[in-house]
PDB file of C-alpha atoms in Angstrom:
ATOM      1  CA  MET A   1       3.020  -9.375   9.642  1.00  0.00           C
ATOM      2  CA  GLY A   2       3.557  -5.776   9.481  1.00  0.00           C
ATOM      3  CA  TRP A   3       4.738  -3.247   7.186  1.00  0.00           C
ATOM      4  CA  LYS A   4       7.545  -5.268   5.812  1.00  0.00           C
ATOM      5  CA  GLU A   5       5.049  -7.906   4.977  1.00  0.00           C
ATOM      6  CA  VAL A   6       3.201  -5.104   3.003  1.00  0.00           C
ATOM      7  CA  ASP A   7       6.466  -4.138   1.162  1.00  0.00           C
ATOM      8  CA  ASN A   8       7.731  -7.500   0.455  1.00  0.00           C
ATOM      9  CA  LYS A   9       4.621  -8.700  -1.374  1.00  0.00           C
ATOM     10  CA  THR A  10       5.314 -10.073  -4.572  1.00  0.00           C
ATOM     11  CA  LYS A  11       3.164 -10.551  -8.028  1.00  0.00           C
ATOM     12  CA  THR A  12       3.736 -12.937 -10.679  1.00  0.00           C
ATOM     13  CA  LYS A  13       3.452 -10.157 -13.088  1.00  0.00           C
ATOM     14  CA  ILE A  14       6.542  -8.233 -14.444  1.00  0.00           C
ATOM     15  CA  ASP A  15       5.769  -4.968 -12.261  1.00  0.00           C
ATOM     16  CA  SER A  16       6.373  -6.748  -8.706  1.00  0.00           C
ATOM     17  CA  GLN A  17       8.350  -3.418  -7.775  1.00  0.00           C
ATOM     18  CA  PHE A  18       5.450  -1.331  -8.436  1.00  0.00           C
ATOM     19  CA  VAL A  19       2.091  -0.280  -7.070  1.00  0.00           C
ATOM     20  CA  SER A  20      -1.059   0.418  -9.725  1.00  0.00           C
ATOM     21  CA  CYS A  21      -3.231   2.590  -7.989  1.00  0.00           C
ATOM     22  CA  THR A  22      -5.440   1.885 -10.731  1.00  0.00           C
ATOM     23  CA  GLU A  23      -6.016  -1.520  -9.477  1.00  0.00           C
ATOM     24  CA  LYS A  24      -8.435  -2.158  -6.993  1.00  0.00           C
ATOM     25  CA  TRP A  25      -7.693  -5.399  -5.903  1.00  0.00           C
ATOM     26  CA  GLU A  26      -4.022  -4.192  -4.989  1.00  0.00           C
ATOM     27  CA  MET A  27      -5.517  -1.346  -3.201  1.00  0.00           C
ATOM     28  CA  ASP A  28      -7.997  -3.772  -1.368  1.00  0.00           C
ATOM     29  CA  TYR A  29      -4.997  -6.121  -0.239  1.00  0.00           C
ATOM     30  CA  ILE A  30      -3.033  -3.326   0.884  1.00  0.00           C
ATOM     31  CA  LYS A  31      -5.773  -1.883   3.059  1.00  0.00           C
ATOM     32  CA  LYS A  32      -6.670  -5.490   4.465  1.00  0.00           C
ATOM     33  CA  VAL A  33      -3.101  -5.982   5.225  1.00  0.00           C
ATOM     34  CA  ILE A  34      -2.867  -2.709   6.902  1.00  0.00           C
ATOM     35  CA  LYS A  35      -6.383  -3.260   8.996  1.00  0.00           C
ATOM     36  CA  GLU A  36      -5.110  -6.660  10.082  1.00  0.00           C
ATOM     37  CA  GLU A  37      -1.788  -5.563  11.369  1.00  0.00           C
ATOM     38  CA  PHE A  38      -3.223  -2.274  12.674  1.00  0.00           C
ATOM     39  CA  PRO A  39      -6.920  -2.736  13.577  1.00  0.00           C
ATOM     40  CA  ASN A  40      -6.878   0.804  15.261  1.00  0.00           C
ATOM     41  CA  ILE A  41      -6.508   3.023  12.215  1.00  0.00           C
ATOM     42  CA  SER A  42      -9.995   3.632  10.770  1.00  0.00           C
ATOM     43  CA  ASP A  43     -10.802   2.990   6.894  1.00  0.00           C
ATOM     44  CA  THR A  44     -11.056   6.487   6.495  1.00  0.00           C
ATOM     45  CA  LYS A  45      -7.692   7.304   7.524  1.00  0.00           C
ATOM     46  CA  ILE A  46      -6.108   4.199   5.496  1.00  0.00           C
ATOM     47  CA  ASP A  47      -8.004   5.358   2.314  1.00  0.00           C
ATOM     48  CA  GLN A  48      -6.879   8.886   2.596  1.00  0.00           C
ATOM     49  CA  ALA A  49      -3.325   7.729   2.933  1.00  0.00           C
ATOM     50  CA  ILE A  50      -3.583   5.527   0.041  1.00  0.00           C
ATOM     51  CA  LYS A  51      -5.054   8.306  -2.041  1.00  0.00           C
ATOM     52  CA  GLU A  52      -2.436  10.872  -0.810  1.00  0.00           C
ATOM     53  CA  CYS A  53       0.318   8.403  -1.614  1.00  0.00           C
ATOM     54  CA  CYS A  54      -1.221   7.628  -5.046  1.00  0.00           C
ATOM     55  CA  SER A  55      -0.923  11.105  -5.918  1.00  0.00           C
ATOM     56  CA  LYS A  56       2.511  12.001  -3.888  1.00  0.00           C
ATOM     57  CA  VAL A  57       4.377   8.960  -5.441  1.00  0.00           C
ATOM     58  CA  ALA A  58       5.229  10.005  -9.101  1.00  0.00           C
ATOM     59  CA  GLY A  59       5.176   7.605 -12.263  1.00  0.00           C
ATOM     60  CA  ASN A  60       4.732   3.948 -11.514  1.00  0.00           C
ATOM     61  CA  HIS A  61       4.635   4.455  -8.057  1.00  0.00           C
ATOM     62  CA  PRO A  62       7.667   2.199  -6.779  1.00  0.00           C
ATOM     63  CA  ARG A  63       6.676   0.091  -4.179  1.00  0.00           C
ATOM     64  CA  THR A  64       9.502   0.670  -1.632  1.00  0.00           C
ATOM     65  CA  LYS A  65       8.538   4.920  -1.942  1.00  0.00           C
ATOM     66  CA  PHE A  66       4.882   4.073  -2.079  1.00  0.00           C
ATOM     67  CA  MET A  67       5.367   2.056   1.402  1.00  0.00           C
ATOM     68  CA  GLN A  68       7.634   4.601   2.959  1.00  0.00           C
ATOM     69  CA  CYS A  69       4.890   7.413   1.847  1.00  0.00           C
ATOM     70  CA  LEU A  70       2.009   5.079   3.657  1.00  0.00           C
ATOM     71  CA  GLN A  71       4.116   4.487   6.816  1.00  0.00           C
ATOM     72  CA  SER A  72       4.783   8.212   7.071  1.00  0.00           C
ATOM     73  CA  LYS A  73       1.070   9.129   6.717  1.00  0.00           C
ATOM     74  CA  LEU A  74       0.035   6.320   9.079  1.00  0.00           C
ATOM     75  CA  GLY A  75       2.703   6.202  11.567  1.00  0.00           C
TER      76      GLY A  75
END
């Protein structure tokens, strides 16, 4: 599992191509997958990257752009 796995996550709802930063469960899921794949990245760094990407990616947070933002922040 890795970035592609997070990026390809599908939901049963119609907004499967978007990330909802207001949905705690979705942010928790993304953080959990990152921690499992990259345990050396601190929780603080992940939380900060998520926060910055939620602010940076405009509108409905297209999943691909959001994941690209996370990748650039976390390496």
